[in-house]
XYZ file of C-alpha atoms in Angstrom:
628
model
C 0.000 0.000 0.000
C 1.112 3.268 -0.928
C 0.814 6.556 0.454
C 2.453 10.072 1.219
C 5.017 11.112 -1.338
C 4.218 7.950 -3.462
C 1.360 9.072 -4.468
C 2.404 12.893 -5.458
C 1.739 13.489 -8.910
C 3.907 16.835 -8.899
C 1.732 19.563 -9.627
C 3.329 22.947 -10.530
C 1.250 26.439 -12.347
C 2.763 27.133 -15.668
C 1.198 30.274 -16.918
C -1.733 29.438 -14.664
C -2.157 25.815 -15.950
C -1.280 23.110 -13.429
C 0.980 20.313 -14.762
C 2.118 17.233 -13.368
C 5.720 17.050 -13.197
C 5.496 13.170 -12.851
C 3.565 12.852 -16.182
C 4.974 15.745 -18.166
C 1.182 16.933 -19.272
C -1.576 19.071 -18.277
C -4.620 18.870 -16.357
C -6.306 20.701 -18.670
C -6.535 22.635 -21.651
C -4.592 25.908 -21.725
C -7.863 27.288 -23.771
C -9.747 27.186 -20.834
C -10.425 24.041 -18.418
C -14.541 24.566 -18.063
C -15.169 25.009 -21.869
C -13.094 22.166 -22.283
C -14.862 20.052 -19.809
C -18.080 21.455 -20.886
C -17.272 20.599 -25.159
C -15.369 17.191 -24.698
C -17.344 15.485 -21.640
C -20.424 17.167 -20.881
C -21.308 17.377 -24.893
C -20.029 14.190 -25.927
C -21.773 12.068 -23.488
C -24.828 13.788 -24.415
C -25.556 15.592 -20.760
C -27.920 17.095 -19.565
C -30.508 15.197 -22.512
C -28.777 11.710 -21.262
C -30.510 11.867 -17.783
C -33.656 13.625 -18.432
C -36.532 12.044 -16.247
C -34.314 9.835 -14.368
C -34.429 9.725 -10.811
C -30.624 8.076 -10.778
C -27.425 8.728 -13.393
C -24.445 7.371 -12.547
C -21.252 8.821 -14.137
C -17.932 7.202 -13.809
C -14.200 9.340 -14.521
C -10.844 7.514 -15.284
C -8.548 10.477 -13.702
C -10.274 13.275 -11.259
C -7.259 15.291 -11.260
C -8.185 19.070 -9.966
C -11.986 17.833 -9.838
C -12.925 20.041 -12.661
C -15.057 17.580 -14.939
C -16.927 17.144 -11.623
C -17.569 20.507 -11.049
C -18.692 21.366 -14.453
C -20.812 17.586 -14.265
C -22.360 19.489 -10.451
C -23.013 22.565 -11.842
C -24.776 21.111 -15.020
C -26.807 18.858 -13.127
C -27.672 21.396 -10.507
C -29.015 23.668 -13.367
C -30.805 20.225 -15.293
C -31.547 18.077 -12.485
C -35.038 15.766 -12.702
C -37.111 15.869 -10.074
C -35.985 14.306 -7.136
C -32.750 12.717 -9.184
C -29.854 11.286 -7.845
C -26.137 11.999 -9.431
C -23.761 9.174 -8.358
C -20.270 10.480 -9.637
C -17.861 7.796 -9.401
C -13.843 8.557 -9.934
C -10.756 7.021 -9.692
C -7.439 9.178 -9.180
C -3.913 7.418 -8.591
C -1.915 10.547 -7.901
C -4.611 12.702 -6.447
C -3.772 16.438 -5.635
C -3.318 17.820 -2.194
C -6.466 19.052 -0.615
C -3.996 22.771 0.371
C -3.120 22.963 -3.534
C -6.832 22.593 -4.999
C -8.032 26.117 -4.061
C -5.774 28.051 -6.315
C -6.197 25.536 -8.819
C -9.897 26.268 -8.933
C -9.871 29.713 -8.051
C -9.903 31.313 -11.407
C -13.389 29.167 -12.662
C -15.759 31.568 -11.468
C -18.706 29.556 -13.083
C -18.273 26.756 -10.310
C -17.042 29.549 -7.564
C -19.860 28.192 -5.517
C -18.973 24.478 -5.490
C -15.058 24.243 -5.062
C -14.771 25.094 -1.685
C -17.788 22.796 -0.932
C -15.265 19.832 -2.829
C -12.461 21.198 -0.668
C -13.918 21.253 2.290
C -14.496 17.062 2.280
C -11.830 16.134 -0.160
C -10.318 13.023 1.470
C -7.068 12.884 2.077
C -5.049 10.836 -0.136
C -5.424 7.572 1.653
C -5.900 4.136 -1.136
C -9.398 2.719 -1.405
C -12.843 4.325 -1.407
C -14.391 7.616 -0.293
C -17.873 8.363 -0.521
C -18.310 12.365 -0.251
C -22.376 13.521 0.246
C -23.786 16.602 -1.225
C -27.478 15.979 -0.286
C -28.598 19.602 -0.736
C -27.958 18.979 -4.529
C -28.703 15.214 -4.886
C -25.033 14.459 -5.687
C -22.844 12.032 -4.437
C -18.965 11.582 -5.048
C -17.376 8.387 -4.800
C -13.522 8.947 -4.857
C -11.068 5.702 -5.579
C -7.626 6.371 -4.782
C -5.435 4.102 -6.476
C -4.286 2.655 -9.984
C -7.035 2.274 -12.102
C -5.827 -0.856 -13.457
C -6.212 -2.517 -9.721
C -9.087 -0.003 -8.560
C -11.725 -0.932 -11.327
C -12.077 -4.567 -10.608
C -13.003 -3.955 -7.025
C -15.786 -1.277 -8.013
C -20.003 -2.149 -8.640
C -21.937 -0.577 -10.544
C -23.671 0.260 -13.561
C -22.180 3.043 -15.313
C -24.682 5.140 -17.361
C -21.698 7.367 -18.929
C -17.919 7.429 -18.798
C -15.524 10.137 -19.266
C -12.200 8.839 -19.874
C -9.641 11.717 -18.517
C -6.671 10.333 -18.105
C -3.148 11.577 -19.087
C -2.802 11.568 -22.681
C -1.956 7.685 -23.650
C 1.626 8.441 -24.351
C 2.716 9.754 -21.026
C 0.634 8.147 -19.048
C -0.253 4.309 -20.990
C -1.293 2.140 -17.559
C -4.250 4.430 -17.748
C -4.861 3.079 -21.539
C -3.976 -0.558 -20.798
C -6.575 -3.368 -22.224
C -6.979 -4.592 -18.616
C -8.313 -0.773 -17.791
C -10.634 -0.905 -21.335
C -12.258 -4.603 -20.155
C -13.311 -2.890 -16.744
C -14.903 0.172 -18.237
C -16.589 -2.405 -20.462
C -17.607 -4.279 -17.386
C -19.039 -1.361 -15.495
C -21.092 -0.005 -18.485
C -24.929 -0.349 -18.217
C -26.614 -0.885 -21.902
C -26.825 2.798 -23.393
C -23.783 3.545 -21.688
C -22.319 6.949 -22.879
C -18.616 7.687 -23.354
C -16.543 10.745 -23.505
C -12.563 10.865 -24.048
C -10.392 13.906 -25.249
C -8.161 11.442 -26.848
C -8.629 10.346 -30.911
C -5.454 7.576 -30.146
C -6.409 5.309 -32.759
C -5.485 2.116 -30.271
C -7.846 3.428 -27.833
C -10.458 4.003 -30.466
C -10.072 0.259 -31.748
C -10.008 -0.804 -28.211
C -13.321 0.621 -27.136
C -14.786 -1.062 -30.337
C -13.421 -4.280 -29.747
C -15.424 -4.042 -26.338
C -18.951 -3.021 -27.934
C -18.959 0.543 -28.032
C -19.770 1.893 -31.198
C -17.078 4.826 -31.666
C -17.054 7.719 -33.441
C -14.663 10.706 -34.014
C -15.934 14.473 -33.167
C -14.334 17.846 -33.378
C -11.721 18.232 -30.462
C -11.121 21.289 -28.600
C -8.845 24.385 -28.516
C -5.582 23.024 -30.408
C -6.509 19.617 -30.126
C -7.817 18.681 -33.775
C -10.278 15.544 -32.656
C -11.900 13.512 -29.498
C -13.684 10.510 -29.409
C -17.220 9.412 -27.637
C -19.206 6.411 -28.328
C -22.173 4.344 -27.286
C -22.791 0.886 -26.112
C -25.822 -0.790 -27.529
C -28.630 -1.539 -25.767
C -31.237 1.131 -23.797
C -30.517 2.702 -20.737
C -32.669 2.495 -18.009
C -32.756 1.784 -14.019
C -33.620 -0.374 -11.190
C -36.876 -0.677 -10.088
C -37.423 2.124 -7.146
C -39.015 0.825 -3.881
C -42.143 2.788 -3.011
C -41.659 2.617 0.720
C -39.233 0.513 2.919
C -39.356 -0.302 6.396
C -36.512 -0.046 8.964
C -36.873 -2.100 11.883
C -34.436 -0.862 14.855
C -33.648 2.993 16.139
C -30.317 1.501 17.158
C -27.302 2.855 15.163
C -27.744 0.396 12.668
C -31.091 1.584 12.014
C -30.593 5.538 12.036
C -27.644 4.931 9.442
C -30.140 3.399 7.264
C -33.258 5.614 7.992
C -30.683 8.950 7.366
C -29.601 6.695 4.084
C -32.744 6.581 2.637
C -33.617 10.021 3.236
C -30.909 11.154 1.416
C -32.507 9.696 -1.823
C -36.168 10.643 -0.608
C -37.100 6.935 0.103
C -40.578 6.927 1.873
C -39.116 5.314 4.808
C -41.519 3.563 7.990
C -39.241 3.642 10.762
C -40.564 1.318 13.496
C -38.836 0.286 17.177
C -39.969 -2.047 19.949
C -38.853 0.785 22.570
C -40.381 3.662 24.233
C -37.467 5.602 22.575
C -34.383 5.871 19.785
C -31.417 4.437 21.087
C -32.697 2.706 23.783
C -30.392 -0.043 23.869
C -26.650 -0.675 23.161
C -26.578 2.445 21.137
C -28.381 4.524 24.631
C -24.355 4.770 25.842
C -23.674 8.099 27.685
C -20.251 8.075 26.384
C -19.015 5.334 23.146
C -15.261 5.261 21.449
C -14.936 6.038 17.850
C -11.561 4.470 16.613
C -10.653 2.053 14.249
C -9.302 -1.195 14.162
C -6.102 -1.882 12.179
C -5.290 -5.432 11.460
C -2.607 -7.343 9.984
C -3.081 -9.778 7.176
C -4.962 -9.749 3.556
C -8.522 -10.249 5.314
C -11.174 -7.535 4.452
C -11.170 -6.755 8.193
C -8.381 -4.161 8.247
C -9.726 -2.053 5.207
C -13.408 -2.482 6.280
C -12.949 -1.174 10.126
C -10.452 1.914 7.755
C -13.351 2.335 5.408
C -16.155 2.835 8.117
C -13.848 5.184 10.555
C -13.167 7.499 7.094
C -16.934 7.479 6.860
C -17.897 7.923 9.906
C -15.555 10.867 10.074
C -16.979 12.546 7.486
C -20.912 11.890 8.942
C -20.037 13.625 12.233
C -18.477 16.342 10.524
C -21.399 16.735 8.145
C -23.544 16.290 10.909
C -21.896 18.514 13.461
C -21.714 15.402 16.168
C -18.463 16.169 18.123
C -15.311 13.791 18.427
C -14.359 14.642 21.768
C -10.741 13.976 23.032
C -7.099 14.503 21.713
C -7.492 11.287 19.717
C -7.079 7.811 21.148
C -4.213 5.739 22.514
C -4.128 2.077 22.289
C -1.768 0.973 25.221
C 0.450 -2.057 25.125
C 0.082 -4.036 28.049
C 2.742 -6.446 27.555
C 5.585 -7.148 25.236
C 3.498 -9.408 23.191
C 0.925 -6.353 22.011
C 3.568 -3.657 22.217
C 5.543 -6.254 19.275
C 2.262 -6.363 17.013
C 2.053 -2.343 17.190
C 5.237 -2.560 15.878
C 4.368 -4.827 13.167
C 0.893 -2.886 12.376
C 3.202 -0.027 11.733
C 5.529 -2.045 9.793
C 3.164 -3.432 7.428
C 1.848 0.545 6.391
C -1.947 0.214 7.832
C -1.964 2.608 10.140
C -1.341 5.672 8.400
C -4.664 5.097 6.627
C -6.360 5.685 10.202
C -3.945 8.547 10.828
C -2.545 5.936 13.367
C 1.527 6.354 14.636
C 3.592 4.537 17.362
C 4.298 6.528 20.567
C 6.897 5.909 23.235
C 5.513 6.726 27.039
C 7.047 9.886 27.566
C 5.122 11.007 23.986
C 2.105 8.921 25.243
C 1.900 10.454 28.538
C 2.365 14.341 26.559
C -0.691 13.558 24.283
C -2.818 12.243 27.054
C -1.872 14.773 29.602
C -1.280 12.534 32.350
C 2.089 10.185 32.734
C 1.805 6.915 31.571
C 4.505 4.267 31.572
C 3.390 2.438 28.272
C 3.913 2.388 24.858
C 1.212 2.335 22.394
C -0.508 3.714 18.992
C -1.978 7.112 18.707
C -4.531 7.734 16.382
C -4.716 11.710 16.036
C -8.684 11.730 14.667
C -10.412 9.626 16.703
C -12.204 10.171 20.019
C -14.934 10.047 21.671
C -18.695 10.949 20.791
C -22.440 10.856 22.357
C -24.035 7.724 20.957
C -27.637 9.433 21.353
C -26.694 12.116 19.922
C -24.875 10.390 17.059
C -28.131 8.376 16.542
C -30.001 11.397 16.313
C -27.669 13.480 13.746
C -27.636 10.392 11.535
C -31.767 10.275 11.361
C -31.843 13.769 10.836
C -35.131 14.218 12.478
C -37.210 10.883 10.979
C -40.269 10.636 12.623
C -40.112 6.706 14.314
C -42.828 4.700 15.751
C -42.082 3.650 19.046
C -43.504 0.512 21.408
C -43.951 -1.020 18.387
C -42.307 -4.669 18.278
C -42.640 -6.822 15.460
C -43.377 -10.565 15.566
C -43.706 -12.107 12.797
C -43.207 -11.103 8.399
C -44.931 -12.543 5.735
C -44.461 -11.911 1.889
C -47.532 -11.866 -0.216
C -48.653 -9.940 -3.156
C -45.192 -8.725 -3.696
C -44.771 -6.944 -0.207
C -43.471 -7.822 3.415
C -46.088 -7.615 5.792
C -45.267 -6.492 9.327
C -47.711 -8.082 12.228
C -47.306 -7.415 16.061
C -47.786 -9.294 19.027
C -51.574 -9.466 18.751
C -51.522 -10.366 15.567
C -52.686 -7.283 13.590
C -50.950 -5.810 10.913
C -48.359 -3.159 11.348
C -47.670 -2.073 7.567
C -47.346 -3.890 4.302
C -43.764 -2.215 2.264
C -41.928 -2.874 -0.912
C -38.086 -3.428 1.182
C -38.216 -4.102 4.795
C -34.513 -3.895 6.599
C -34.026 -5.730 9.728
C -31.529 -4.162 12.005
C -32.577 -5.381 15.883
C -29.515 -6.633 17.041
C -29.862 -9.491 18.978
C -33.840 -9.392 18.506
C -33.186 -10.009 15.023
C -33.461 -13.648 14.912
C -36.366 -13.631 16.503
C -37.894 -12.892 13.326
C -38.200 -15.986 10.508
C -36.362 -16.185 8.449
C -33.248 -14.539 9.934
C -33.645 -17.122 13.094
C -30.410 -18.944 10.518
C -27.967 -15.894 11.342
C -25.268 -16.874 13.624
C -25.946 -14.100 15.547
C -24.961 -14.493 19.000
C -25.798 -12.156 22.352
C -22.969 -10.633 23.901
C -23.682 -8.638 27.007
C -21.578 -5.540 28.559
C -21.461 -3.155 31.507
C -19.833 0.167 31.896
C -18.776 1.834 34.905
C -18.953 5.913 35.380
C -16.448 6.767 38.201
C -16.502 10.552 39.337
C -13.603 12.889 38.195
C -10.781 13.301 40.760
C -8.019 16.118 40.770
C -5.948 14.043 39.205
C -8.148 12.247 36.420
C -9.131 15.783 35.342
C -5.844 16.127 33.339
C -6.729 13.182 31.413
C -7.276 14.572 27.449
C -6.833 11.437 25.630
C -9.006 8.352 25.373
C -6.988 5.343 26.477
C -7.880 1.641 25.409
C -5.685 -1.410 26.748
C -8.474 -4.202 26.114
C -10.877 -2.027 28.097
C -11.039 1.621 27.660
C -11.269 4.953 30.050
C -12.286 7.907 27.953
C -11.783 11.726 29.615
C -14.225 12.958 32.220
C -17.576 14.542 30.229
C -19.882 16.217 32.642
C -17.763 15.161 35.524
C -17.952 11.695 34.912
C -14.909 8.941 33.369
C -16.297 6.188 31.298
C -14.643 2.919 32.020
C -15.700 -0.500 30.147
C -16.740 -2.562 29.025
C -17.080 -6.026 30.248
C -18.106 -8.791 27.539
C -20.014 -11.438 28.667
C -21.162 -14.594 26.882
C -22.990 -16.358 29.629
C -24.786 -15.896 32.768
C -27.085 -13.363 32.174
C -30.889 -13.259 30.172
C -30.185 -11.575 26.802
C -34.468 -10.689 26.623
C -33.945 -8.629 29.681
C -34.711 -5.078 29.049
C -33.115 -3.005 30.658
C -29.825 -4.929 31.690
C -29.536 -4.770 35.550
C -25.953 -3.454 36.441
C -24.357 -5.799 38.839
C -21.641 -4.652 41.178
C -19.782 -7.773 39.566
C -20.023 -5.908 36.295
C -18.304 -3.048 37.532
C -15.392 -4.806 39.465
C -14.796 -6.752 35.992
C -15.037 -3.062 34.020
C -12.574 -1.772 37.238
C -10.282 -4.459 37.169
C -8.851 -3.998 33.516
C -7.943 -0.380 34.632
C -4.158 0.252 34.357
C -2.498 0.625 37.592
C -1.347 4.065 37.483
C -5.343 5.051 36.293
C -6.833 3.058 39.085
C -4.796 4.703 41.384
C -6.943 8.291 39.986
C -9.914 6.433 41.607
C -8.310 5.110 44.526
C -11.747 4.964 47.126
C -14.001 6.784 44.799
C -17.144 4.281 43.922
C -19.149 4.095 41.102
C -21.573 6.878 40.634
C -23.116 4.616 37.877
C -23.584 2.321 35.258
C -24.757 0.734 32.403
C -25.600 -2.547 30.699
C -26.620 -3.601 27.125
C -26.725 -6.146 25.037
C -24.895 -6.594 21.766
C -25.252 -9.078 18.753
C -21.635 -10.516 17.578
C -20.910 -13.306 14.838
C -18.069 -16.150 14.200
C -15.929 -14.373 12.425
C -16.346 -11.010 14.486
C -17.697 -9.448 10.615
C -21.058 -7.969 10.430
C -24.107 -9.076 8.624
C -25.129 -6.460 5.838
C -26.738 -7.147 2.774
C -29.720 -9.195 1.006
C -30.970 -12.091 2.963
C -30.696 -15.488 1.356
C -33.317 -18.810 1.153
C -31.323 -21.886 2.274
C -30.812 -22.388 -1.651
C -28.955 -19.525 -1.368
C -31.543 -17.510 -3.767
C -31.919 -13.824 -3.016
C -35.441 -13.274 -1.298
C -37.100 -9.916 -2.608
C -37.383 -6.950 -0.755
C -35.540 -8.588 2.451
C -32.176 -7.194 4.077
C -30.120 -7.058 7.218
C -28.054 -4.917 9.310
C -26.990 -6.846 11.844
C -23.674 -8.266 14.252
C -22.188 -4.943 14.517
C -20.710 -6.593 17.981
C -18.601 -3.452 19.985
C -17.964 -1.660 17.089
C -21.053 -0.314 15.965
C -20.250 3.300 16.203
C -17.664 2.513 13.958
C -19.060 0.677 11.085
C -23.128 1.496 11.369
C -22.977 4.289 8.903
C -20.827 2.649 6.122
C -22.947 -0.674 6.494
C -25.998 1.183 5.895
C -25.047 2.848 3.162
C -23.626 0.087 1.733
C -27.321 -1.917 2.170
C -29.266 0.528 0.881
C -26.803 0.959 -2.351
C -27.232 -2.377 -3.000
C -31.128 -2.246 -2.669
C -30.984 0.356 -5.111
C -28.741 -0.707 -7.502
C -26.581 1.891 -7.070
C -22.829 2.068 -7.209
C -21.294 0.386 -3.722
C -19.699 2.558 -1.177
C -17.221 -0.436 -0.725
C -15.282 -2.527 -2.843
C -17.121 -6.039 -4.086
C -14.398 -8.246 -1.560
C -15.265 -6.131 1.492
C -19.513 -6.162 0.363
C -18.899 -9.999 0.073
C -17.381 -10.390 3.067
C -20.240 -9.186 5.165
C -23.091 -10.473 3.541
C -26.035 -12.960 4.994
C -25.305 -15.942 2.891
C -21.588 -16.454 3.886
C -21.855 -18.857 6.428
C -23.975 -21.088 4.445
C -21.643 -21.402 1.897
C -18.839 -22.061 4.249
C -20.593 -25.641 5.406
C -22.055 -25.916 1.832
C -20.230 -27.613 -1.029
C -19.587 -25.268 -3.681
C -22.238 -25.492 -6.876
C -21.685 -22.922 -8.996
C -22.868 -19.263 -8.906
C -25.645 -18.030 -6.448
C -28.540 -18.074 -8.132
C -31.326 -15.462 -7.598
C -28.459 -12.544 -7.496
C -29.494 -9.209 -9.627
C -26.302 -9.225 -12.195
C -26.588 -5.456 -12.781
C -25.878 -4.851 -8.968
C -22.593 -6.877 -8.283
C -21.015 -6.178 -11.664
């Protein structure tokens, strides 16, 4: 994985163009960037007449460079956008610019004055993999891949109404021109797919045609005598739109998906068995947000990186503080303090804006002295899980007391019935996301979900706790005092306690097991202060400690209509909620995925079946357009 430096394409102002250095060529035309944007892209895909009366377009760019094509797409679209349309921009960039230089780049287009500092202000930074950027106001959404587009494109889904193919010019920059890179934007295409390229290279021409797209040459712009667009045959169109989906849940898990849906104006019935939103694990007074760097090839490690970017970017959106000077991972023994080193070693923390710290360094950032070493990761914190609940369904109007018992399908809609047996609602989509009261509900009783319960302790701020600025984790945590409280938890319990009880009692034994974890030199903070509270909850966690997003499966694994999950989120819900809702309503969709395919396949329902199934071929009953 590469980062930093590596990933610097070199960009210098000659005579008010940028160039990169690395590629010896221009970003864009020195006849003017917009009109060039606006004549060889917007033009030759045939935008804005392309997406009239479609509620979703999906454009996908080889090479985002300063962001201008973007800009000019935003600013089209804002001026031509259908009622209540979606605009899912999707681009890859392997030597993106630095958020510091993009400013004066796009200071001088006056026409999209409006928008660059609203791309500037949640440009990513230039970490590998996917970020998903929201501009609900507009109905836009910008999914940014950071990497070579030669190993980027295979990992993307979706279905790519038009493609504007930006790249350096094909003889400085040929990996962006390579066959493999022509079979993907083949791949991606949805029938009717539009393309747009400022390059006539006769080898790209012949390449595009060799893949279906029916090329032609047009006038090029400024100097540039000739561009190319094309067409693949077939007619465009869409995936069926759900009329109204249910969300079961006002957990996390189930705000992340209500606030989801609202952002594409789903009518959305959000229903809980509570007297209130976040009235379980999710009711926390104070919850960690940090992520969870692992070694190895798994999709663990770039799932938990994906979900804290994300998550990031909702609290900022949101306005939901991230309390604290960061988080510090302590190493209690030699054993842990040896895989920090290795985590460092193998280049996945500086994704997470993670860094090794010696205890003199530790005990600076935290503000107290500590006598361990450990990681530091500078943006994390903590945060209000309420009010983190609340930000994410802006507002959605939820019916509480409200449990559901049982879900039938009939007539081409899920039918929700209570406890007496009446009928709740009938819905196009219904999404599960209970926690461990999902498998209550046939037919998710099959998940492997399994309860998991846990108890915090609140201990009272002392003189010398007060200095404390840092969150510190060591297999428990202890986050700052907020309101004159510490936060110190949280036990995990597998056995021994009725996972139906609501609420969890908190059990003096709870808070000696939450106390004992305590380094010594914090414990001695609290030396003869009691609790001055508590709180229990209980989680849902699976096998292989992944959650459970996606389309639920029959035991033939066959896709069942309308029916999907959020679910096993364990401890780390916080974390990953937001991502794994966005990713399940994507999919529902048919939209492009927030994720790459490996890390959507890696959470989904059906895995565990196939792992004790023999393997027969492809899944049957899976929409092809939506995992491309």
């Amino acid at each position: 994985m590469r980062h930093g430096d590596d990933r610097d394409p070199g960009l210098v102002l000659r005579d008010g163009v940028p160039v990169s250095t690395r590629f010896d060529d221009v970003y864009f035309s020195r006849d003017g960037g917009l009109a060039e944007s606006a004549h060889v892209f917007l033009a030759g895909a045939g935008l804005p007449e392309a997406w009239a009366g479609r509620r979703r377009f999906t454009i996908a760019e080889t090479g985002f460079g300063t962001g201008l094509n973007f800009l000019a797409t935003w600013e089209l679209w804002r001026r031509h956008r259908p009622a209540g349309g979606l605009l899912h921009y999707l681009a890859v960039e392997g030597y993106p610019i630095r958020r510091g230089s993009l400013p004066g780049v796009l200071a001088p287009f006056r026409a999209v004055a409006g928008l660059a500092p609203r791309l500037v202000a949640r440009y990513p930074r230039p970490v590998e993999g996917l970020h998903r950027l929201w501009f609900p106001e507009d109905g836009v959404c910008l999914t940014l891949a950071i990497g070579e587009a030669a190993t980027v494109l295979p990992g993307l889904a979706a279905a790519v109404d038009a493609w504007f193919l930006d790249g350096f010019a094909p003889a400085r920059n040929p990996s962006m021109w390579e066959p493999a890179v022509l079979d993907q934007v083949a791949r991606l295409a949805a029938p009717g797919c539009r393309l747009a390229t400022f390059t006539a290279a006769g080898a790209v021409r012949r390449g595009l045609q060799e893949r279906g797209f029916a090329m032609q040459r047009r006038p090029g712009f400024g100097s540039k005598r000739e561009c190319l667009h094309g067409v693949l045959p077939g007619t465009a169109g869409e995936a069926p739109r759900p009329g109204r989906v249910a969300v079961v849940g006002a957990g996390i898990a189930g705000a992340a998906l209500v606030g989801a849906l609202a952002r594409r104006g789903i009518e959305t019935l959000w229903i809980e068995r509570r007297p209130g939103i976040a009235a379980e694990a999710s009711g926390n007074p104070v919850g960690v947000l940090m992520p969870r760097p692992i070694l190895g090839d798994g999709p663990a490690g770039p799932l938990s990186a994906a979900a804290f970017r994300y998550v990031l970017a909702e609290c900022a959106e949101r306005g939901v503080r991230v309390g604290g000077d960061g988080v510090l991972e302590l190493a209690g023994d030699a054993g842990v303090a040896a895989r920090q080193v290795r985590l460092a070693q193998a280049g996945v923390l500086e994704p997470v804006d993670g860094r090794p710290v010696d205890a003199p360094e530790a005990s600076r950032i935290a503000g107290v002295a500590l006598d361990r070493v450990g990681l530091w990761y500078r943006r994390a914190g903590w945060v209000s899980p309420p009010a983190l609940v609340a930000a994410l369904a802006g507002g959605a109007a939820v019916r509480l007391d409200c449990p559901v018992e049982r879900l039938e399908r009939a007539d081409g809609a899920w039918w929700l019935s209570g406890p007496d047996g009446r009928t709740i609602a009938d819905v196009d989509a219904l999404i599960v996301a209970g926690g461990p009261g999902t498998i209550v509900l046939s037919p998710f009783s099959a998940l492997p979900l399994r309860p998991v319960r846990g108890q915090l302790c609140e201990l009272p701020e002392t003189a010398s706790s007060s200095r404390l600025r840092a969150v510190l984790t060591f297999g428990g945590y202890l986050t700052p005092a907020v309101g004159g409280r510490h936060i110190a938890g949280a036990t995990y319990e597998r056995e021994g306690f009725d996972p139906a009880e609501w609420p969890q009692p908190v059990t003096g034994e709870g808070h000696e097991r939450a106390l004992a974890g305590l380094p010594e030199q914090a414990a001695r903070w609290f030396a003869g202060k009691a609790p001055v509270g508590g709180r229990a909850a209980v989680r849902a966690t699976t096998p292989d400690r992944l959650a459970i997003a996606g389309a639920m499966t029959d035991e033939g694994g066959s896709v069942m209509p309308g029916l999907w999950v959020l679910a096993g989120l364990g401890s780390r819900g916080l974390v990953t909620a937001p991502l794994l809702a966005e990713l399940v309503v994507s999919d529902l969709l048919g939209e492009p995925l927030p994720v790459e395919r490996r890390l959507a396949e890696a959470v989904r329902p059906g895995r565990f079946r196939d792992r004790i199934r023999p393997a027969a071929g492809p899944r049957a009953g899976r929409p092809a357009a939506r995992r491309p």
